[in-house]
mmCIF file of C-alpha atoms in Angstrom:
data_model
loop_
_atom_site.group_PDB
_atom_site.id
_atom_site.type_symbol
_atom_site.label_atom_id
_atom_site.label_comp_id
_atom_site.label_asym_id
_atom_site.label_seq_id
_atom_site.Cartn_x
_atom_site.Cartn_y
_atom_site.Cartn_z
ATOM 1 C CA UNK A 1 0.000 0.000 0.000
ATOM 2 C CA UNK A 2 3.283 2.525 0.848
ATOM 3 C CA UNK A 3 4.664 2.151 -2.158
ATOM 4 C CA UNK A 4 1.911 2.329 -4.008
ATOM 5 C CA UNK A 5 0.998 5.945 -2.547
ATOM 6 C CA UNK A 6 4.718 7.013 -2.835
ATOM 7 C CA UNK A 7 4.606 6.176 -6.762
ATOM 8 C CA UNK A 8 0.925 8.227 -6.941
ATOM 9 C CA UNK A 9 3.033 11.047 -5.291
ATOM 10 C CA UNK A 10 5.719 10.518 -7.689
ATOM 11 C CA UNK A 11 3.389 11.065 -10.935
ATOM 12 C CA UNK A 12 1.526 13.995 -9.104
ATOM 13 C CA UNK A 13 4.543 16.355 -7.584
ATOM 14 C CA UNK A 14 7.891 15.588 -9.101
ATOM 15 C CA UNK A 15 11.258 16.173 -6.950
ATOM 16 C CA UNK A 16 9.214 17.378 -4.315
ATOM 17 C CA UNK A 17 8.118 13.650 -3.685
ATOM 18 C CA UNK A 18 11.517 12.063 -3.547
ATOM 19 C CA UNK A 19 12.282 13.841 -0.529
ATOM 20 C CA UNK A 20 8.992 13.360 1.603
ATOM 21 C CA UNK A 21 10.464 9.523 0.361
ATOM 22 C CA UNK A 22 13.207 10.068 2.470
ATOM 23 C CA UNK A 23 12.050 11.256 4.951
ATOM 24 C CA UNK A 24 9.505 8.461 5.235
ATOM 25 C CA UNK A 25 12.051 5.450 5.141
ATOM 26 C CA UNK A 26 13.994 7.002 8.279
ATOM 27 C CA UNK A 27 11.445 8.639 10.158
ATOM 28 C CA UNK A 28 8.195 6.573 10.677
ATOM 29 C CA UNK A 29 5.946 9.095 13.027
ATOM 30 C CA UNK A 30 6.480 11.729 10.748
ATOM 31 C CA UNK A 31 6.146 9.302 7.732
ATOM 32 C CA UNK A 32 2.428 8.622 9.207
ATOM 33 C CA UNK A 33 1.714 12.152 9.491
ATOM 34 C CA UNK A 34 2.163 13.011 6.107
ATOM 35 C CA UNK A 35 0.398 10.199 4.953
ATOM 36 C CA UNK A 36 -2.603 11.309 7.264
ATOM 37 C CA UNK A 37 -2.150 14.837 6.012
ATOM 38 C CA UNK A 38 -2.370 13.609 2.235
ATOM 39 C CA UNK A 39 -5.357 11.675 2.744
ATOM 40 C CA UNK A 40 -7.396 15.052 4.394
ATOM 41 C CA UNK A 41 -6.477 17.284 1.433
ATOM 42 C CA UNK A 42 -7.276 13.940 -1.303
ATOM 43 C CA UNK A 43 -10.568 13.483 0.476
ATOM 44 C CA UNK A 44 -11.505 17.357 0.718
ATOM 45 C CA UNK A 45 -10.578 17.709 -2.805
ATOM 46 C CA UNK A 46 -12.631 15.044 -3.705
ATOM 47 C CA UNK A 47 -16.004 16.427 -1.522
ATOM 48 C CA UNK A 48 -15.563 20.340 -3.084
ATOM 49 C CA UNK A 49 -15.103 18.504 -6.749
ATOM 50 C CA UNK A 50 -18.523 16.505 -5.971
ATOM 51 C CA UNK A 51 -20.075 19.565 -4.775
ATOM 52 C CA UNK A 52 -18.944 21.799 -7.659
ATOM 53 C CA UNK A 53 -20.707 18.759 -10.104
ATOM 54 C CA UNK A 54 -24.089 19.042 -8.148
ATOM 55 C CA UNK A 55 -24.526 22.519 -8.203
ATOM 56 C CA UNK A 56 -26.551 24.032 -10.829
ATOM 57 C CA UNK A 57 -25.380 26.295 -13.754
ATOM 58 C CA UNK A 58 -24.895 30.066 -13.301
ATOM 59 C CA UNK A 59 -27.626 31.592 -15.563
ATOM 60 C CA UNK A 60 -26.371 34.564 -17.173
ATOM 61 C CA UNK A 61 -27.702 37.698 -18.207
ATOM 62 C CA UNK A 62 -27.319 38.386 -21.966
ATOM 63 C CA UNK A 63 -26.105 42.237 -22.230
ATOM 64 C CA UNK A 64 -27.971 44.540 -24.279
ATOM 65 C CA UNK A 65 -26.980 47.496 -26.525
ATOM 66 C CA UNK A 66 -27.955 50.704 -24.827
ATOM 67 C CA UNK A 67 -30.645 51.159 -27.879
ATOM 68 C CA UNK A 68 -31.972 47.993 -27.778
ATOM 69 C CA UNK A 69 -32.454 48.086 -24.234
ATOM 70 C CA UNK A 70 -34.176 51.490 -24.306
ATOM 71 C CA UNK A 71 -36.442 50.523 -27.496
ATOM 72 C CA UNK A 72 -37.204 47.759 -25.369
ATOM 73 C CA UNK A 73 -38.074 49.662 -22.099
ATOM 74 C CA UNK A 74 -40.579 51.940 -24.724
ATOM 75 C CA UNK A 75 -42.130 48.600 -25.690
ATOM 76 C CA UNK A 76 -42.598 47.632 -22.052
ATOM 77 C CA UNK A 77 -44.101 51.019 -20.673
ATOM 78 C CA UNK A 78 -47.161 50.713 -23.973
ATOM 79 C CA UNK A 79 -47.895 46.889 -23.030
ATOM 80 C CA UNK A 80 -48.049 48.530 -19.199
ATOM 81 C CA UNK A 81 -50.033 51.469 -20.080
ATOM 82 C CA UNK A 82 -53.864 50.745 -19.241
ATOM 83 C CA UNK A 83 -55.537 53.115 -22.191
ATOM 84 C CA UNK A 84 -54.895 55.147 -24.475
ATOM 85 C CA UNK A 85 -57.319 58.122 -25.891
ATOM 86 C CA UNK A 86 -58.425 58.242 -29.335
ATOM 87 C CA UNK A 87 -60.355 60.892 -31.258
ATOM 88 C CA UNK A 88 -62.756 59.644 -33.538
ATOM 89 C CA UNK A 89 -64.313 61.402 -36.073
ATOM 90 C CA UNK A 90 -66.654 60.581 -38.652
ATOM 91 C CA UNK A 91 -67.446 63.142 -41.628
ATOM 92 C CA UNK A 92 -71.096 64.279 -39.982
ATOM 93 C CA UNK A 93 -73.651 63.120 -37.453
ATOM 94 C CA UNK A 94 -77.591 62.207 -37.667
ATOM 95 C CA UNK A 95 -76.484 59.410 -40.358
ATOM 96 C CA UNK A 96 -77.663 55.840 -39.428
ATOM 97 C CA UNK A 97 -75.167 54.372 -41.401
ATOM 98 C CA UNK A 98 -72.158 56.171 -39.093
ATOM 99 C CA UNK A 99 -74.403 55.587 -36.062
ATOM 100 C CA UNK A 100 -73.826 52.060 -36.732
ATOM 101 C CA UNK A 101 -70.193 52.200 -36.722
ATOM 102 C CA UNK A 102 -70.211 54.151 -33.775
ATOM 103 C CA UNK A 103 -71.387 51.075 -32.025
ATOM 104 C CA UNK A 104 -68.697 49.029 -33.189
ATOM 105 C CA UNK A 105 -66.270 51.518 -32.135
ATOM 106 C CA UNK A 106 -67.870 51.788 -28.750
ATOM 107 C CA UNK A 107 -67.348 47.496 -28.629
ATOM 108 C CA UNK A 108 -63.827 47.789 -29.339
ATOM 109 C CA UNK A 109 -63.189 50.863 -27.138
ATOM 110 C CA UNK A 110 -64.789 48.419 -24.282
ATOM 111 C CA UNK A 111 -62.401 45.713 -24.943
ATOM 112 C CA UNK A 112 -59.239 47.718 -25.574
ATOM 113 C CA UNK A 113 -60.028 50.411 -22.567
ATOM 114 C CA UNK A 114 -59.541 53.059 -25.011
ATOM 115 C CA UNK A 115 -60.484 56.606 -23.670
ATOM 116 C CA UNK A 116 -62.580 58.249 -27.024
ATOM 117 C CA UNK A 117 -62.711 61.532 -27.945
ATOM 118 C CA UNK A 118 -66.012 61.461 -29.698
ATOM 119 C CA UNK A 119 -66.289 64.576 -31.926
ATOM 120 C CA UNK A 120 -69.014 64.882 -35.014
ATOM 121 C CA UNK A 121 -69.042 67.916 -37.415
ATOM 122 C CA UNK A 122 -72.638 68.731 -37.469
ATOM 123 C CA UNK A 123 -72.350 69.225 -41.485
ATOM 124 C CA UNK A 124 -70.072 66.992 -44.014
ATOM 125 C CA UNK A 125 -68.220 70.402 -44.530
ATOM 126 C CA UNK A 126 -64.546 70.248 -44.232
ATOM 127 C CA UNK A 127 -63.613 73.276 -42.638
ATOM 128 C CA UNK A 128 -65.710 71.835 -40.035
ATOM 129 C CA UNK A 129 -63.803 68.262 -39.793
ATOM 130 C CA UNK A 130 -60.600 70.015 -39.982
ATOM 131 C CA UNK A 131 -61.251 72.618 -36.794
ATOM 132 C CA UNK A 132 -62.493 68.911 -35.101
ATOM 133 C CA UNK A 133 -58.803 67.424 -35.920
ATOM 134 C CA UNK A 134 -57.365 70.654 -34.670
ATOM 135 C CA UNK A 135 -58.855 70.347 -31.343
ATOM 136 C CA UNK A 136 -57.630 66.613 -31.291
ATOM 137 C CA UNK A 137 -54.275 67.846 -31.504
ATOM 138 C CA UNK A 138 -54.733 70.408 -28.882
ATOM 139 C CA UNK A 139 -56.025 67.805 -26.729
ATOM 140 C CA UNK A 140 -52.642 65.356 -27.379
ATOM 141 C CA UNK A 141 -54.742 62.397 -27.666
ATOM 142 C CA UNK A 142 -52.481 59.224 -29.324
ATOM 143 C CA UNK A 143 -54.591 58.877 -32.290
ATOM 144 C CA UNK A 144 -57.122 59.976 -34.621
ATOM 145 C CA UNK A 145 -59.419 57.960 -36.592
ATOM 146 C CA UNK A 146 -61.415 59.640 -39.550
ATOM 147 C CA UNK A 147 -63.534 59.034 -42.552
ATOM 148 C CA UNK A 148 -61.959 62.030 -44.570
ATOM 149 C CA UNK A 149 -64.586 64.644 -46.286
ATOM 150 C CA UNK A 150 -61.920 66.012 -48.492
ATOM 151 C CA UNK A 151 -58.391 64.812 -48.823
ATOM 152 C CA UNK A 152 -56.963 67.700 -50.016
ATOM 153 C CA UNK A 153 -58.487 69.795 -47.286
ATOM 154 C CA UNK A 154 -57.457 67.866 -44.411
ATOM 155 C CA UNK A 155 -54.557 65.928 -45.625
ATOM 156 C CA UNK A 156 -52.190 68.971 -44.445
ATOM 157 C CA UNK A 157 -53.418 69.219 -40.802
ATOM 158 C CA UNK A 158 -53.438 65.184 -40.557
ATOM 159 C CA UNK A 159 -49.415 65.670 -41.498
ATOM 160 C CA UNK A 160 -49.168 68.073 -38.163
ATOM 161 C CA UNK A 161 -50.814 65.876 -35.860
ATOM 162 C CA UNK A 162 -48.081 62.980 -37.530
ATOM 163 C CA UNK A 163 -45.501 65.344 -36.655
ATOM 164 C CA UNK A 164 -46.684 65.538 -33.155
ATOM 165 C CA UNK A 165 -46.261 61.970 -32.761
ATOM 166 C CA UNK A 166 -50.141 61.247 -32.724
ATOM 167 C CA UNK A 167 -50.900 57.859 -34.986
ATOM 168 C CA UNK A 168 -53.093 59.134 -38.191
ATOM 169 C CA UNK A 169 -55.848 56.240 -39.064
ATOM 170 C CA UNK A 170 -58.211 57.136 -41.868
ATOM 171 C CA UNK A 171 -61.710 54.959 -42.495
ATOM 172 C CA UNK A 172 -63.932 54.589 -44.680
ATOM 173 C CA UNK A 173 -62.518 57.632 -47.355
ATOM 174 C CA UNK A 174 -58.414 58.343 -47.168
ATOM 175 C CA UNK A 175 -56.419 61.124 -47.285
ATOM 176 C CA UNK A 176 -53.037 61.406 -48.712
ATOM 177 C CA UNK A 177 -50.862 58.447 -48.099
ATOM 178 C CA UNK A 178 -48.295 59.993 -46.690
ATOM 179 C CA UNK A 179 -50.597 62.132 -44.147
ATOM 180 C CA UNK A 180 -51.542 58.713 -42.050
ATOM 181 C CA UNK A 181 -50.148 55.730 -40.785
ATOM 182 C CA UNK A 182 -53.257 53.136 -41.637
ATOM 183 C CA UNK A 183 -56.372 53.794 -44.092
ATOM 184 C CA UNK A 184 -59.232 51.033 -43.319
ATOM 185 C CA UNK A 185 -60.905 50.373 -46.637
ATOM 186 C CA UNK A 186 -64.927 48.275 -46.605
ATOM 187 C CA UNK A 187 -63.811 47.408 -49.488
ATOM 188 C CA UNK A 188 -62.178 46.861 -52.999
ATOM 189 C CA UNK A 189 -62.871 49.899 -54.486
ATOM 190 C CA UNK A 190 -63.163 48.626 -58.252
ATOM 191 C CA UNK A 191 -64.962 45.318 -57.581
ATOM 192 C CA UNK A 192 -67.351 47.695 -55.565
ATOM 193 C CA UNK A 193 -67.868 49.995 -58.289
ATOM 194 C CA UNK A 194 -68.010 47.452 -61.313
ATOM 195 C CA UNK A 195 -70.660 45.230 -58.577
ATOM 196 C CA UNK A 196 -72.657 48.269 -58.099
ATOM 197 C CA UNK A 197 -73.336 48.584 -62.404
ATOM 198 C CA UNK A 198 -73.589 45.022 -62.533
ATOM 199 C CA UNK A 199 -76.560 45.470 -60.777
ATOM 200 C CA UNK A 200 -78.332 48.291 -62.416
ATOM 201 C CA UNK A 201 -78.141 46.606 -65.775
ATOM 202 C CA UNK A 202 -79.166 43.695 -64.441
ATOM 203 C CA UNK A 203 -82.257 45.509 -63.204
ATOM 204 C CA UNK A 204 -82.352 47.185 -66.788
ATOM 205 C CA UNK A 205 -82.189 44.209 -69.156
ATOM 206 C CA UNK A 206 -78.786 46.305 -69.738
ATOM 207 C CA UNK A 207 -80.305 49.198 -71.439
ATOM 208 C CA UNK A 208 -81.325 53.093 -71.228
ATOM 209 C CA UNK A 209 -80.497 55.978 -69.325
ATOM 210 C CA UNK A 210 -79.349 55.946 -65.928
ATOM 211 C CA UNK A 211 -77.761 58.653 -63.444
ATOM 212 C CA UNK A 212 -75.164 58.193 -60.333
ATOM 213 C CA UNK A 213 -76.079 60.133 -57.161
ATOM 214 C CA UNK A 214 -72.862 60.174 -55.277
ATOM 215 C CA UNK A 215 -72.024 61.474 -51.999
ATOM 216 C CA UNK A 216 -69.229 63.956 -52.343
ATOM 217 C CA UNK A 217 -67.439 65.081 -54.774
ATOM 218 C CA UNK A 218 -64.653 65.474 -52.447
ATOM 219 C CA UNK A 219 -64.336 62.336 -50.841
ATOM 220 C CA UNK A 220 -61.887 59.620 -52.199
ATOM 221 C CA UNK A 221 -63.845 56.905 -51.814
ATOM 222 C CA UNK A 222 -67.078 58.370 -53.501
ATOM 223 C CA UNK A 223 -64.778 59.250 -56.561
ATOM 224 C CA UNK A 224 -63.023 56.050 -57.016
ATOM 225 C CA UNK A 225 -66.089 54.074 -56.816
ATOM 226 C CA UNK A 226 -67.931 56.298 -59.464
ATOM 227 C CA UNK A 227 -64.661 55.769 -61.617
ATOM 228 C CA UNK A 228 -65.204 51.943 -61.244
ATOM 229 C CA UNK A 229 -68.961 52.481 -61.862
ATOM 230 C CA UNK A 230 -68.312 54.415 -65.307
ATOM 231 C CA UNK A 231 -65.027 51.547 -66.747
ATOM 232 C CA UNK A 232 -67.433 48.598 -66.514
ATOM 233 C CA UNK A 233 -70.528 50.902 -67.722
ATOM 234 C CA UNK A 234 -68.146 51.738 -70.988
ATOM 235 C CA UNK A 235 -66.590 47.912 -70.731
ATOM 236 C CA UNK A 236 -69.905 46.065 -70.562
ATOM 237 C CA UNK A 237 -72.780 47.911 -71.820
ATOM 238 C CA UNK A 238 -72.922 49.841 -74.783
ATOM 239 C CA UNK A 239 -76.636 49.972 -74.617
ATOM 240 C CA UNK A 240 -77.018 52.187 -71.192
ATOM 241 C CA UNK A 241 -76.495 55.709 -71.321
ATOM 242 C CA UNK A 242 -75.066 57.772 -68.156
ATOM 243 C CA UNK A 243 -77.230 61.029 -68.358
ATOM 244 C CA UNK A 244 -75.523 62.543 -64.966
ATOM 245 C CA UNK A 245 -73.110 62.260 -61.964
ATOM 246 C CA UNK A 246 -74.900 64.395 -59.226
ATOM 247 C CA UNK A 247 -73.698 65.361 -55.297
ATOM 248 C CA UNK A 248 -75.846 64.876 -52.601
ATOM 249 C CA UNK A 249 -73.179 66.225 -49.687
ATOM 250 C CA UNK A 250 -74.451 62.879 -47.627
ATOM 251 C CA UNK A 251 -77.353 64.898 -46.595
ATOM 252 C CA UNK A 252 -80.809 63.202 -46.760
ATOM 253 C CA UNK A 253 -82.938 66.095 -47.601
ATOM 254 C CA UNK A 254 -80.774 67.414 -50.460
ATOM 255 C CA UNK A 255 -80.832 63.786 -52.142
ATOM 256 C CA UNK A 256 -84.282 63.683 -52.234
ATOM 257 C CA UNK A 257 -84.734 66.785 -53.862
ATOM 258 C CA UNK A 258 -81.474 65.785 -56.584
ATOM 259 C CA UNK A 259 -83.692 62.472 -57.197
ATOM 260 C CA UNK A 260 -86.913 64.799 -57.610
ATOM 261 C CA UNK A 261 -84.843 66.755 -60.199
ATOM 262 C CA UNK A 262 -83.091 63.746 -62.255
ATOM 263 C CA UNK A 263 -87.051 62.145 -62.702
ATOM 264 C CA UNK A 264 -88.187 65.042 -63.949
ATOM 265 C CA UNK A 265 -85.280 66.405 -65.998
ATOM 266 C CA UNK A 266 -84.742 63.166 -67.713
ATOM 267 C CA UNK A 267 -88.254 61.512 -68.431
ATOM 268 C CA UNK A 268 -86.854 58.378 -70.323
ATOM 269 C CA UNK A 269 -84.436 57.514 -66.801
ATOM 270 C CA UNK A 270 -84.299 53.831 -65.913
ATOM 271 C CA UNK A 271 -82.304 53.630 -63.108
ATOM 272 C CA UNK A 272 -80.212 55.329 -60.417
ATOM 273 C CA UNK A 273 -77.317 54.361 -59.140
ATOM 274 C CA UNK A 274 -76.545 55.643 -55.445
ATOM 275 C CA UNK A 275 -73.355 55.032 -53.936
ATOM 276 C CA UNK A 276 -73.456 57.188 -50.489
ATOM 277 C CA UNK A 277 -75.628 55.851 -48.045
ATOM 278 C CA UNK A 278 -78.653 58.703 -48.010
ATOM 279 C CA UNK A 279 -78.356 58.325 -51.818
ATOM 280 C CA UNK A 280 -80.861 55.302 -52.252
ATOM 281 C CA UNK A 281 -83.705 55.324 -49.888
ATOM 282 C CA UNK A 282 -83.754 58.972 -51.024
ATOM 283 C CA UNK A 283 -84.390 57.794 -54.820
ATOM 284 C CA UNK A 284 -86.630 55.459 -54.087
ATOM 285 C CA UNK A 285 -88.803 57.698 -52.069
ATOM 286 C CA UNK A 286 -88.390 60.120 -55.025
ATOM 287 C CA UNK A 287 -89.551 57.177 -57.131
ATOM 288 C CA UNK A 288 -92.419 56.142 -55.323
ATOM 289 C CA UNK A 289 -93.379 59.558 -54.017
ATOM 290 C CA UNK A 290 -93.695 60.352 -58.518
ATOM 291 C CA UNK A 291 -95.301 56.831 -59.124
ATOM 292 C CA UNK A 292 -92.660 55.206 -61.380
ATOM 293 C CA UNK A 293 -92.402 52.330 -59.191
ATOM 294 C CA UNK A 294 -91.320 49.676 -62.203
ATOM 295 C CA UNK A 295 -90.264 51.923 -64.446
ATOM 296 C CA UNK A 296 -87.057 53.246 -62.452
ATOM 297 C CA UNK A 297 -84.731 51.006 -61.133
ATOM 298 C CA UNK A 298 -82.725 51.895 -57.793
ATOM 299 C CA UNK A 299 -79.858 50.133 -56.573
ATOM 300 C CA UNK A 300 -76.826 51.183 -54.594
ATOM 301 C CA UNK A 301 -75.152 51.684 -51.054
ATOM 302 C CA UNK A 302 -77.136 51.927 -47.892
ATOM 303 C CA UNK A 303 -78.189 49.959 -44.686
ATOM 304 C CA UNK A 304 -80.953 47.288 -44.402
ATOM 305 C CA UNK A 305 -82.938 49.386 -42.185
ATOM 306 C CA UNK A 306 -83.244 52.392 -44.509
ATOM 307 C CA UNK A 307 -83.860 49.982 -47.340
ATOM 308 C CA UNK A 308 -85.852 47.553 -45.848
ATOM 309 C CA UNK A 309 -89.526 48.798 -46.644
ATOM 310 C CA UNK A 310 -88.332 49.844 -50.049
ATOM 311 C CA UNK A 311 -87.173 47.103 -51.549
ATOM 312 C CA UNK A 312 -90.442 45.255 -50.217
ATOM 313 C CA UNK A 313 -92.547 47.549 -52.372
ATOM 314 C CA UNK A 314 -90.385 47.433 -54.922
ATOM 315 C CA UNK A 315 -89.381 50.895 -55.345
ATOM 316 C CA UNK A 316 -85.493 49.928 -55.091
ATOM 317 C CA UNK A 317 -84.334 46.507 -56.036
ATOM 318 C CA UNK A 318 -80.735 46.142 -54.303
ATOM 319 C CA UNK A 319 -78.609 47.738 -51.544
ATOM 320 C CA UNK A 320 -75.507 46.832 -51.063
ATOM 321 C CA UNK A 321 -73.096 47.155 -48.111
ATOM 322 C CA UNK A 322 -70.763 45.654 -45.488
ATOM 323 C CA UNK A 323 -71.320 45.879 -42.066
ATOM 324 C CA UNK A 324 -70.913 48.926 -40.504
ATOM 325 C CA UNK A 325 -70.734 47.413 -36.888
ATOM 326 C CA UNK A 326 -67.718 46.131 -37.574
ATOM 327 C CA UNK A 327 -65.695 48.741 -40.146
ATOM 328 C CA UNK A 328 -65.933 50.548 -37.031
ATOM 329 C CA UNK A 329 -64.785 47.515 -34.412
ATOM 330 C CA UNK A 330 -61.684 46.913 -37.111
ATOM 331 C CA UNK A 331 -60.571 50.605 -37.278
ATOM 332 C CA UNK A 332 -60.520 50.976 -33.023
ATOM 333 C CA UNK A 333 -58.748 47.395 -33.175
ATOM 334 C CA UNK A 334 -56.146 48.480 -35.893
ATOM 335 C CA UNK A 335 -55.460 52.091 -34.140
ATOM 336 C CA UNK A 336 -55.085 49.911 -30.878
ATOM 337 C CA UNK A 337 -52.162 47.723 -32.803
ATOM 338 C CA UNK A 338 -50.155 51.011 -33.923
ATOM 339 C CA UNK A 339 -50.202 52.336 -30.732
ATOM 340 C CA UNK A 340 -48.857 49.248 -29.407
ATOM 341 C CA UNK A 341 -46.719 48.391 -32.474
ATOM 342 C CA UNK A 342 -48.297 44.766 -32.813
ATOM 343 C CA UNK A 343 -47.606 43.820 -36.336
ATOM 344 C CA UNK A 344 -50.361 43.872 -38.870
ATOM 345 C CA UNK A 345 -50.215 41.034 -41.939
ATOM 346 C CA UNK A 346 -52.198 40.116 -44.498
ATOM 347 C CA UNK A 347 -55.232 37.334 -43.709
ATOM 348 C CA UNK A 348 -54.568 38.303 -39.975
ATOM 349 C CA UNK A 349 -57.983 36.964 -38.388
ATOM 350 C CA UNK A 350 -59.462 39.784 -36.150
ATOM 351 C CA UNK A 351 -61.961 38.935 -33.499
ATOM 352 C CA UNK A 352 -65.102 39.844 -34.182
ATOM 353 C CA UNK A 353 -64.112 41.010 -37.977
ATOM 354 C CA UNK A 354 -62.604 37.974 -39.892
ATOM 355 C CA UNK A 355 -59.317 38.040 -42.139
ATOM 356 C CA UNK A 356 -58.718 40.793 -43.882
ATOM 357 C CA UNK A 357 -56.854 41.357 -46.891
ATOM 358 C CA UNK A 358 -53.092 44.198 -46.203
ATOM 359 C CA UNK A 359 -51.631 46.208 -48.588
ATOM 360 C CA UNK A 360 -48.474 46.692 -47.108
ATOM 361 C CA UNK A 361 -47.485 49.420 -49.655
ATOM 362 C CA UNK A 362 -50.120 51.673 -49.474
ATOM 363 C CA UNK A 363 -50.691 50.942 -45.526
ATOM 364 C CA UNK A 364 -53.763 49.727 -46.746
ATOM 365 C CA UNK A 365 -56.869 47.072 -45.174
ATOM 366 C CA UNK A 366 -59.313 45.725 -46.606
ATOM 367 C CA UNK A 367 -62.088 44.115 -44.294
ATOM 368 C CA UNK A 368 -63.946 42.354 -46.995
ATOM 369 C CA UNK A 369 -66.799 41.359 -49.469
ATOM 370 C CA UNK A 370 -70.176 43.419 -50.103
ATOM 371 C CA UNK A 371 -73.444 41.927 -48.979
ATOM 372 C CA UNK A 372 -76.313 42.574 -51.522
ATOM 373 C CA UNK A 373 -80.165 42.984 -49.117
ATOM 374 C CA UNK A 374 -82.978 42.205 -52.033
ATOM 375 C CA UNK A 375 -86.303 41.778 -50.285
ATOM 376 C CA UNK A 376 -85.811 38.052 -50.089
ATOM 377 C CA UNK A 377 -82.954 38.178 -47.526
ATOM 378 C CA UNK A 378 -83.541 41.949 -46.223
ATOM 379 C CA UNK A 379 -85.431 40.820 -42.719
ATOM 380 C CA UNK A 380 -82.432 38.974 -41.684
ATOM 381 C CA UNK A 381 -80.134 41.675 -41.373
ATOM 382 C CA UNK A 382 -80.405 44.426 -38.499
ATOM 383 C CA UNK A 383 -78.368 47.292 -39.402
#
């Protein structure tokens, strides 16, 4: 056994072992001591080496840039804040069909605990909408949401409240790209607007005069979708004859009386097209109220409830529309994602929405497909 621990030593400390040899052969007590010595420092060795292999891993913390780490501090303090305040403004008030997106934004601002600023010019004027977006900015709210009146008008002011570092979100009719951060289309504008003449002439038998009543003449969306209206009229059917493109400023009274005028000014008229919401239950009231129920076809863009009784006595054949309810739902959702910088994508599934279709390019959504209400499916819709 000694020489076996004297050749260990041997391997383990060199020269330094071939005297504690010596000393060993001529002095046994001291020999024994050594050995005893040896065996503590072996054993404890052993014990801290068995200790170190039991203990867990050190975790260690990565070290961030100082950029990273104070983008990701910014990230932390939205996720922690508890609401944020959004103006939202729609282009006038006393219109069922924004009414009914107010209630989708009030659902959303529910679920997101979103503070609104609910502001309404009282006329689809925009000098009015723009002293509204004005008083947004005063206010410092983190967004704005609003269905433009005129692009041109408000585009500029949009680009100050951008510069203030308040997120720009434009529904239902855009401004100028580069003036907001998000527009929320209904819809694709050109299948809209080739749909909505599909109709007509299928109302028609694809012939004889016909006039568009559109909302504004101001508004993006209005235009586009009278564009669309007019390539598949000159596409399609060379039999139908557009008499006149006539305003109606979204205002119900003033749309009855254009409808008054276009029945009497063009005697031969087959149809109108309307593609604001006030635009057809105004022409077909115009239609009954002159007794050419039959004769004069209406179709176009409104709400079941306003069309509902008309296209049961037959004094408008089709509306068309998406649902309100939740355009305004998806906009409050979307502004709640900028503000939070959750990504958007395309055929992202929103609660309460569906997928929706992203243009990244053009920072544009679209929520979906148009719904046609004849009087065979009218009753089961309640907007």
């Amino acid at each position: 056994m000694l020489a076996n621990f004297i050749e260990l030593f041997k391997k383990r400390d060199g020269a330094t072992t071939l005297a504690y040899h010596h000393i060993w052969l001529e002095n046994p007590q001291i020999k024994w001591g050594i050995i005893m010595r040896k065996q503590y420092w072996i054993l404890l060795l052993l014990a801290i080496c068995m200790i170190s292999s039991c203990a867990p891993k050190e975790s260690y913390t990565i070290l961030y840039e100082a950029k990273k780490v104070e983008e990701e501090q910014t990230l932390k303090e939205q996720e922690i804040k508890k609401h944020f305040r959004i103006a939202y403004i729609p282009k006038v008030g006393n219109i069922p069909y924004f009414e009914s997106v107010y209630e989708g934004v009030l659902e959303a601002a529910k679920q997101f605990d979103i503070e609104l600023i609910y502001d309404v010019p009282t006329e689809a004027k925009a000098e009015i909408q723009m002293q509204i977006v004005e008083k947004a900015i005063q206010k410092e709210v983190d967004a704005i949401a609003v269905s433009v009146i005129d692009s041109k008008s408000l585009s500029p002011v949009l680009q100050r409240a951008r510069e203030k570092g308040i997120k720009v979100v434009t529904w239902d009719a855009d401004a100028e790209m580069s003036t907001r951060d998000l527009f929320v289309d209904m819809v694709d504008a050109e299948n809209l607007g080739r749909h909505l003449m599909d109709q007509l002439a299928l109302q028609t038998n694809e012939v004889g005069e016909f006039a568009i009543m559109t909302g504004s003449f101001s508004a993006n969306n209005h235009n586009e979708w009278v564009k669309w209206i007019q390539t598949q009229w000159k596409e399609y059917y060379p039999n139908m004859k557009l008499v006149e493109v006539v305003s109606t400023n979204d205002d119900p009274q003033k749309a009855y009386a254009v409808a008054k005028t276009l029945l009497a000014n063009y005697p031969s008229l087959k149809g109108i097209i309307g593609n604001s919401s006030v635009g057809p239950p105004a022409a077909a009231q115009a239609v009954k109220d002159t007794q050419k129920v039959g004769e004069v076809a209406v179709v176009g863009l409104s709400t079941p409830n306003l069309m509902r009784s008309y296209l049961h006595d037959g004094s408008a054949q089709v509306a068309t529309l998406w649902s309100p309810k939740k355009l305004g739902y998806l906009t409050i959702a979307l502004t709640q994602y900028l503000l939070t910088n959750k990504p958007i994508t395309d055929n992202d599934v929103i609660q309460r929405v569906g997928a929706i279709r992203f243009e990244e390019q053009q920072r544009r959504i679209i929520m979906g497909e148009p719904i046609d209400f004849t009087k065979e499916n009218v009753d089961q819709y309640e907007f």
